[in-house]
Short mmCIF file of C-alpha atoms in Angstrom, two decimals:
data_model
loop_
_atom_site.label_atom_id
_atom_site.label_comp_id
_atom_site.label_asym_id
_atom_site.label_seq_id
_atom_site.Cartn_x
_atom_site.Cartn_y
_atom_site.Cartn_z
CA ILE A 1 16.34 4.43 -4.88
CA TYR A 2 12.68 4.85 -5.87
CA GLU A 3 13.31 3.18 -9.23
CA ARG A 4 15.47 0.47 -7.67
CA TYR A 5 12.81 -0.27 -5.03
CA LEU A 6 10.20 -0.97 -7.74
CA VAL A 7 12.56 -3.42 -9.44
CA ASP A 8 14.04 -5.16 -6.39
CA LYS A 9 10.84 -5.72 -4.40
CA ARG A 10 8.96 -7.62 -7.14
CA LEU A 11 5.70 -5.87 -6.38
CA SER A 12 2.40 -6.73 -8.01
CA LYS A 13 1.32 -4.70 -11.01
CA GLY A 14 -1.39 -3.02 -8.94
CA THR A 15 1.06 -2.00 -6.22
CA VAL A 16 3.54 -0.64 -8.78
CA THR A 17 0.72 1.45 -10.24
CA LEU A 18 0.02 2.78 -6.75
CA TYR A 19 3.65 3.84 -6.25
CA LYS A 20 3.88 5.39 -9.71
CA GLY A 21 0.66 7.26 -9.11
CA TYR A 22 1.80 8.83 -5.85
CA ILE A 23 5.58 9.29 -5.76
CA PRO A 24 6.34 11.24 -8.98
CA ARG A 25 3.21 13.36 -8.66
CA LEU A 26 3.28 14.26 -4.95
CA PHE A 27 7.01 14.17 -4.21
CA GLU A 28 8.49 15.40 -7.49
CA SER A 29 10.67 18.04 -5.79
CA TRP A 30 12.16 15.42 -3.44
CA LEU A 31 13.18 12.80 -6.00
CA ASP A 32 16.51 14.44 -6.86
CA LEU A 33 17.65 14.76 -3.24
CA PRO A 34 21.02 13.01 -2.64
CA LEU A 35 20.68 10.32 0.01
CA ASN A 36 23.39 11.87 2.20
CA LEU A 37 21.31 15.10 2.39
CA LEU A 38 17.94 13.45 2.89
CA GLU A 39 17.76 13.73 6.68
CA LYS A 40 18.92 17.35 6.62
CA ALA A 41 16.45 18.36 3.89
CA LEU A 42 13.40 16.48 5.17
CA THR A 43 13.07 18.06 8.59
CA PRO A 44 10.01 17.24 10.71
CA GLU A 45 8.47 20.58 9.72
CA VAL A 46 8.97 19.92 6.00
CA VAL A 47 7.52 16.40 6.24
CA ILE A 48 4.49 17.49 8.26
CA ASP A 49 3.81 20.46 5.98
CA ARG A 50 3.84 18.23 2.90
CA PHE A 51 1.60 15.68 4.61
CA GLN A 52 -0.93 18.36 5.55
CA HIS A 53 -0.81 19.84 2.05
CA ILE A 54 -1.62 16.47 0.47
CA ARG A 55 -4.35 15.78 3.02
CA GLU A 56 -6.04 19.13 2.29
CA ASN A 57 -5.75 18.95 -1.50
CA ASN A 58 -5.96 15.23 -2.24
CA GLY A 59 -7.71 13.79 0.80
CA PRO A 60 -6.66 11.89 3.93
CA GLY A 61 -6.42 8.58 2.10
CA ALA A 62 -3.98 9.98 -0.44
CA ALA A 63 -1.91 11.54 2.37
CA ASN A 64 -1.66 8.26 4.26
CA ASN A 65 -1.03 6.07 1.23
CA SER A 66 1.52 8.33 -0.42
CA PHE A 67 3.59 8.67 2.74
CA LYS A 68 3.37 4.94 3.44
CA CYS A 69 4.86 4.37 -0.02
CA LEU A 70 7.57 6.95 0.62
CA GLN A 71 8.33 5.47 4.04
CA ALA A 72 8.81 1.99 2.53
CA ILE A 73 11.23 3.37 -0.08
CA ILE A 74 13.33 5.20 2.52
CA ASN A 75 13.31 2.12 4.78
CA TYR A 76 14.85 0.20 1.89
CA ALA A 77 17.43 2.94 1.36
CA GLU A 78 18.29 2.77 5.07
CA ILE A 79 19.04 -0.95 4.68
CA LEU A 80 21.16 -0.52 1.55
CA TYR A 81 23.00 2.64 2.55
CA PRO A 82 23.23 2.91 6.36
CA GLN A 83 26.24 5.22 5.95
CA PHE A 84 23.91 7.86 4.44
CA ILE A 85 20.62 7.27 6.25
CA THR A 86 20.44 6.62 9.98
CA ARG A 87 16.74 7.36 10.45
CA ASN A 88 13.65 7.60 8.28
CA PRO A 89 12.42 11.24 8.27
CA THR A 90 8.82 10.18 7.57
CA LYS A 91 8.55 8.37 10.91
CA VAL A 92 7.92 11.75 12.50
CA LEU A 93 4.30 11.28 11.38
CA SER A 94 3.92 8.35 13.78
CA ARG A 95 5.64 10.09 16.66
CA ALA A 96 3.49 13.19 16.13
CA GLU A 97 0.36 11.02 15.68
CA MET A 98 -0.35 12.70 12.36
CA TRP A 99 -1.71 9.74 10.39
CA ALA A 100 -5.24 10.52 9.25
CA LYS A 101 -8.04 8.38 10.63
CA ILE A 102 -9.89 6.98 7.64
CA GLU A 103 -13.56 6.31 8.05
CA GLY A 104 -15.22 3.78 5.80
CA ARG A 105 -16.30 5.55 2.63
CA ASP A 106 -19.94 5.58 1.70
CA ASP A 107 -19.97 8.14 -1.12
CA CYS A 108 -22.61 7.31 -3.70
CA LEU A 109 -24.65 9.20 -6.28
CA GLU A 110 -28.13 9.98 -5.01
CA PRO A 111 -30.88 9.85 -7.67
CA LYS A 112 -30.98 13.66 -8.00
CA GLN A 113 -27.20 13.82 -8.46
CA PHE A 114 -26.90 11.62 -11.56
CA LYS A 115 -27.85 14.46 -13.92
CA ILE A 116 -25.53 16.88 -12.09
CA PHE A 117 -22.76 14.33 -12.50
CA SER A 118 -23.50 13.78 -16.19
CA ASP A 119 -23.72 17.50 -17.03
CA ALA A 120 -20.50 18.25 -15.12
CA LEU A 121 -18.56 15.65 -17.12
CA LEU A 122 -18.84 17.97 -20.13
CA LYS A 123 -15.95 19.88 -18.49
CA CYS A 124 -13.71 16.82 -18.83
CA THR A 125 -11.75 15.60 -21.83
CA PRO A 126 -13.70 13.09 -23.97
CA ALA A 127 -11.47 10.25 -22.73
CA HIS A 128 -11.98 11.13 -19.06
CA ARG A 129 -15.71 11.59 -19.60
CA ASP A 130 -16.03 8.21 -21.28
CA CYS A 131 -13.89 6.49 -18.64
CA TYR A 132 -15.94 7.87 -15.74
CA THR A 133 -19.20 6.95 -17.45
CA PHE A 134 -17.95 3.49 -18.43
CA ALA A 135 -16.90 2.85 -14.81
CA LEU A 136 -20.40 3.86 -13.66
CA TYR A 137 -22.20 1.69 -16.24
CA HIS A 138 -20.28 -1.39 -15.07
CA GLY A 139 -19.74 -0.67 -11.36
CA ILE A 140 -16.09 -1.60 -11.70
CA ARG A 141 -13.08 -0.59 -9.65
CA PRO A 142 -11.37 2.58 -10.95
CA ALA A 143 -8.18 0.72 -11.93
CA GLU A 144 -10.22 -1.86 -13.86
CA ALA A 145 -11.67 0.98 -15.91
CA TYR A 146 -8.66 3.13 -16.71
CA SER A 147 -6.23 0.22 -17.27
CA LEU A 148 -8.57 -1.60 -19.68
CA LYS A 149 -6.79 -2.84 -22.82
CA TRP A 150 -8.25 -3.43 -26.27
CA GLU A 151 -7.13 -7.06 -26.14
CA ASP A 152 -9.73 -7.57 -23.39
CA VAL A 153 -12.59 -6.04 -25.38
CA ASP A 154 -14.79 -8.10 -27.71
CA LEU A 155 -17.04 -5.67 -29.56
CA GLU A 156 -18.21 -8.35 -31.98
CA ASN A 157 -19.76 -10.52 -29.27
CA ASP A 158 -20.34 -7.74 -26.72
CA PHE A 159 -18.08 -8.92 -23.89
CA VAL A 160 -15.32 -7.31 -21.85
CA THR A 161 -12.81 -8.86 -19.45
CA PHE A 162 -11.63 -6.95 -16.38
CA ARG A 163 -8.38 -7.72 -14.62
CA HIS A 164 -8.09 -7.09 -10.88
CA GLU A 165 -4.60 -7.40 -9.45
CA THR A 166 -3.52 -6.88 -5.83
CA GLU A 167 -0.55 -8.03 -3.79
CA ARG A 168 -2.64 -11.00 -2.65
CA SER A 169 -4.44 -12.07 -5.77
CA LYS A 170 -4.77 -11.80 -9.52
CA ARG A 171 -8.30 -12.24 -10.76
CA THR A 172 -10.10 -11.78 -14.07
CA TYR A 173 -13.80 -11.88 -14.82
CA THR A 174 -15.78 -11.46 -18.04
CA VAL A 175 -19.07 -9.61 -18.27
CA PRO A 176 -21.45 -8.62 -21.06
CA LEU A 177 -21.53 -5.13 -22.53
CA SER A 178 -24.68 -3.07 -22.24
CA ARG A 179 -25.98 -0.90 -25.06
CA GLN A 180 -24.55 2.16 -23.30
CA SER A 181 -21.11 0.74 -22.54
CA LYS A 182 -20.74 -0.67 -26.06
CA ALA A 183 -21.46 2.79 -27.47
CA ILE A 184 -18.66 4.20 -25.30
CA LEU A 185 -16.16 1.56 -26.42
CA SER A 186 -17.16 1.96 -30.07
CA ARG A 187 -16.57 5.70 -29.76
CA ARG A 188 -13.16 5.10 -28.14
CA LYS A 189 -12.28 2.61 -30.88
CA ALA A 190 -13.06 5.16 -33.57
CA ALA A 191 -10.82 7.69 -31.82
CA ALA A 192 -7.95 5.25 -31.15
CA THR A 193 -4.63 5.66 -32.90
CA GLU A 194 -2.78 2.82 -34.60
CA GLY A 195 -1.08 0.53 -32.10
CA GLN A 196 -2.90 2.03 -29.11
CA VAL A 197 -2.95 -0.56 -26.32
CA HIS A 198 -5.26 1.05 -23.74
CA VAL A 199 -8.88 1.97 -24.28
CA PHE A 200 -8.42 5.16 -22.26
CA PRO A 201 -4.91 6.42 -23.15
CA LYS A 202 -2.99 8.94 -21.09
CA GLN A 203 -3.88 12.59 -21.36
CA GLY A 204 -0.99 15.04 -21.43
CA PRO A 205 2.80 14.60 -21.36
CA ARG A 206 3.08 14.75 -17.55
CA ASN A 207 1.16 11.53 -17.07
CA LYS A 208 3.70 8.83 -16.16
CA HIS A 209 1.37 6.00 -17.23
CA GLU A 210 0.31 4.74 -20.63
CA HIS A 211 -3.32 5.18 -19.60
CA LEU A 212 -5.20 7.97 -17.86
CA ILE A 213 -5.85 7.92 -14.11
CA LEU A 214 -9.15 8.55 -12.31
CA ARG A 215 -8.53 10.63 -9.17
CA ALA A 216 -10.88 11.77 -6.43
CA ASP A 217 -9.65 15.38 -6.48
CA HIS A 218 -10.16 15.58 -10.26
CA LEU A 219 -13.68 14.15 -10.07
CA LYS A 220 -14.67 16.42 -7.18
CA GLY A 221 -13.21 19.47 -8.92
CA LYS A 222 -15.17 18.81 -12.11
CA THR A 223 -18.50 17.85 -10.55
CA GLY A 224 -18.55 19.71 -7.24
CA LEU A 225 -19.83 16.50 -5.63
CA SER A 226 -18.23 14.71 -2.68
CA LEU A 227 -17.69 11.69 -4.87
CA THR A 228 -14.70 9.43 -5.47
CA PRO A 229 -14.18 7.20 -8.52
CA HIS A 230 -14.90 4.22 -6.26
CA GLY A 231 -18.20 5.88 -5.38
CA LEU A 232 -19.32 5.18 -8.96
CA ARG A 233 -19.07 1.48 -8.10
CA ARG A 234 -21.35 1.98 -5.11
CA SER A 235 -23.74 3.96 -7.30
CA PHE A 236 -24.05 1.05 -9.76
CA ILE A 237 -24.61 -1.50 -6.99
CA THR A 238 -27.12 0.72 -5.18
CA THR A 239 -29.05 1.32 -8.42
CA GLY A 240 -29.32 -2.43 -8.92
CA GLU A 241 -30.57 -2.95 -5.40
CA ARG A 242 -33.15 -0.16 -5.80
CA LEU A 243 -34.43 -2.07 -8.82
CA ARG A 244 -34.80 -5.10 -6.51
CA LEU A 245 -32.42 -7.19 -8.61
CA ARG A 246 -30.69 -10.22 -7.12
CA ARG A 247 -27.63 -9.29 -5.10
CA GLU A 248 -25.88 -12.42 -6.37
CA ASP A 249 -26.24 -11.16 -9.95
CA ILE A 250 -24.98 -7.69 -9.04
CA ASN A 251 -21.99 -9.21 -7.25
CA TRP A 252 -21.21 -11.36 -10.29
CA LEU A 253 -21.30 -8.32 -12.57
CA THR A 254 -18.99 -6.29 -10.32
CA GLY A 255 -16.41 -9.01 -9.74
CA HIS A 256 -17.24 -9.77 -6.11
CA THR A 257 -16.26 -13.30 -5.18
CA ASP A 258 -19.15 -15.53 -4.09
CA ASN A 259 -17.68 -17.71 -1.34
CA THR A 260 -20.93 -19.48 -0.50
CA VAL A 261 -21.22 -23.21 -1.18
CA THR A 262 -23.76 -22.54 -3.91
CA GLY A 263 -21.65 -19.84 -5.51
CA LYS A 264 -18.41 -21.84 -5.43
CA HIS A 265 -19.67 -25.29 -6.39
CA TYR A 266 -23.11 -25.11 -8.01
CA ALA A 267 -23.87 -21.81 -9.74
CA LYS A 268 -22.61 -21.89 -13.33
CA LEU A 269 -23.90 -18.64 -14.76
CA THR A 270 -22.45 -17.30 -18.00
CA PRO A 271 -22.00 -13.65 -19.01
CA ASP A 272 -25.00 -13.96 -21.34
CA ASP A 273 -27.20 -14.96 -18.38
CA LEU A 274 -26.48 -11.60 -16.75
CA ARG A 275 -26.96 -9.43 -19.83
CA PRO A 276 -30.61 -8.52 -19.02
CA VAL A 277 -29.63 -7.62 -15.44
CA LEU A 278 -26.81 -5.34 -16.59
CA GLN A 279 -29.01 -3.71 -19.20
CA ALA A 280 -31.73 -2.98 -16.64
CA ILE A 281 -29.24 -1.21 -14.35
CA CYS A 282 -27.69 0.74 -17.22
CA ASN A 283 -31.10 1.84 -18.49
CA GLU A 284 -31.96 3.23 -15.07
CA ILE A 285 -28.59 5.00 -14.77
CA GLU A 286 -29.05 6.49 -18.23
CA ARG A 287 -32.58 7.65 -17.37
CA LEU A 288 -31.35 9.39 -14.22
CA MET A 289 -28.44 11.05 -16.04
CA VAL A 290 -30.53 12.25 -19.00
CA ASP A 291 -33.94 13.00 -17.52
CA GLY A 292 -33.24 13.32 -13.79
CA ILE A 293 -35.79 12.34 -11.15
CA GLY A 294 -39.47 13.12 -11.29
CA ALA A 295 -39.84 12.61 -15.03
CA LYS A 296 -42.06 9.89 -16.43
CA VAL A 297 -40.33 8.70 -19.58
CA ILE A 298 -41.43 5.99 -21.96
CA ARG A 299 -38.77 4.92 -24.45
CA PHE A 300 -39.71 3.08 -27.62
CA SER A 301 -37.26 0.65 -29.18
CA LYS A 302 -36.08 1.58 -32.66
#
């Protein structure tokens, strides 16, 4: 029913990725349950225990989102097979008022944490390390980083196109590459196998995707910081603002839509126009990751 749901509902690519990221990984032992035994197997105690386990190990957001996905799948099964399912076992979370209250996230690398972050990434695989760093150097959404395809990379002219897909919109935007991000992509290109589609391919046979995934629990476990992959986006934006750069330019680089009259009808910036802005932010991020705070460093161009 999980596989049929993904086909029948005609979900956006981003939503399908969400389901595939949660269901096989967090509910693997439930996937083979026959529908006629579902209600008997998923007792309120079993459902609540699994919810609490996910909340403690993966975070409240993962607990809420994964069970919302599961609830939608079982709701669909209840419609198709009412003779097997008369109630949705996951609805006990609403009756027990178990849903986690999610506060707005504000995780962001402080200046003194950039070097800690960089040093800790040495514990990661080269692909994960490059993906995390690439996401930081561009301030992009996690999915825009790990789903990047080679067809959207132009190393000859130093541009990259990011694709942002949700249930409500499909949007692409092209930005310049900085010296640092081009070095990462050049390194990935040298390591790529023939016919490899994604810049950051999957790591390990258990990964259900063709590309790797950036997860909050993985990042926290490697760095020891209370930092999510989306927090890297905030870190990029905050670094730009600390440099007193124009917010409009930072928004343009990070794919934020400018709905002002000027932004929609008059501003006609090109990726090349924003190259100096991106490079300034990346230079500061690199300085903080390599030298840390407190150091006075003068770099000479080669």
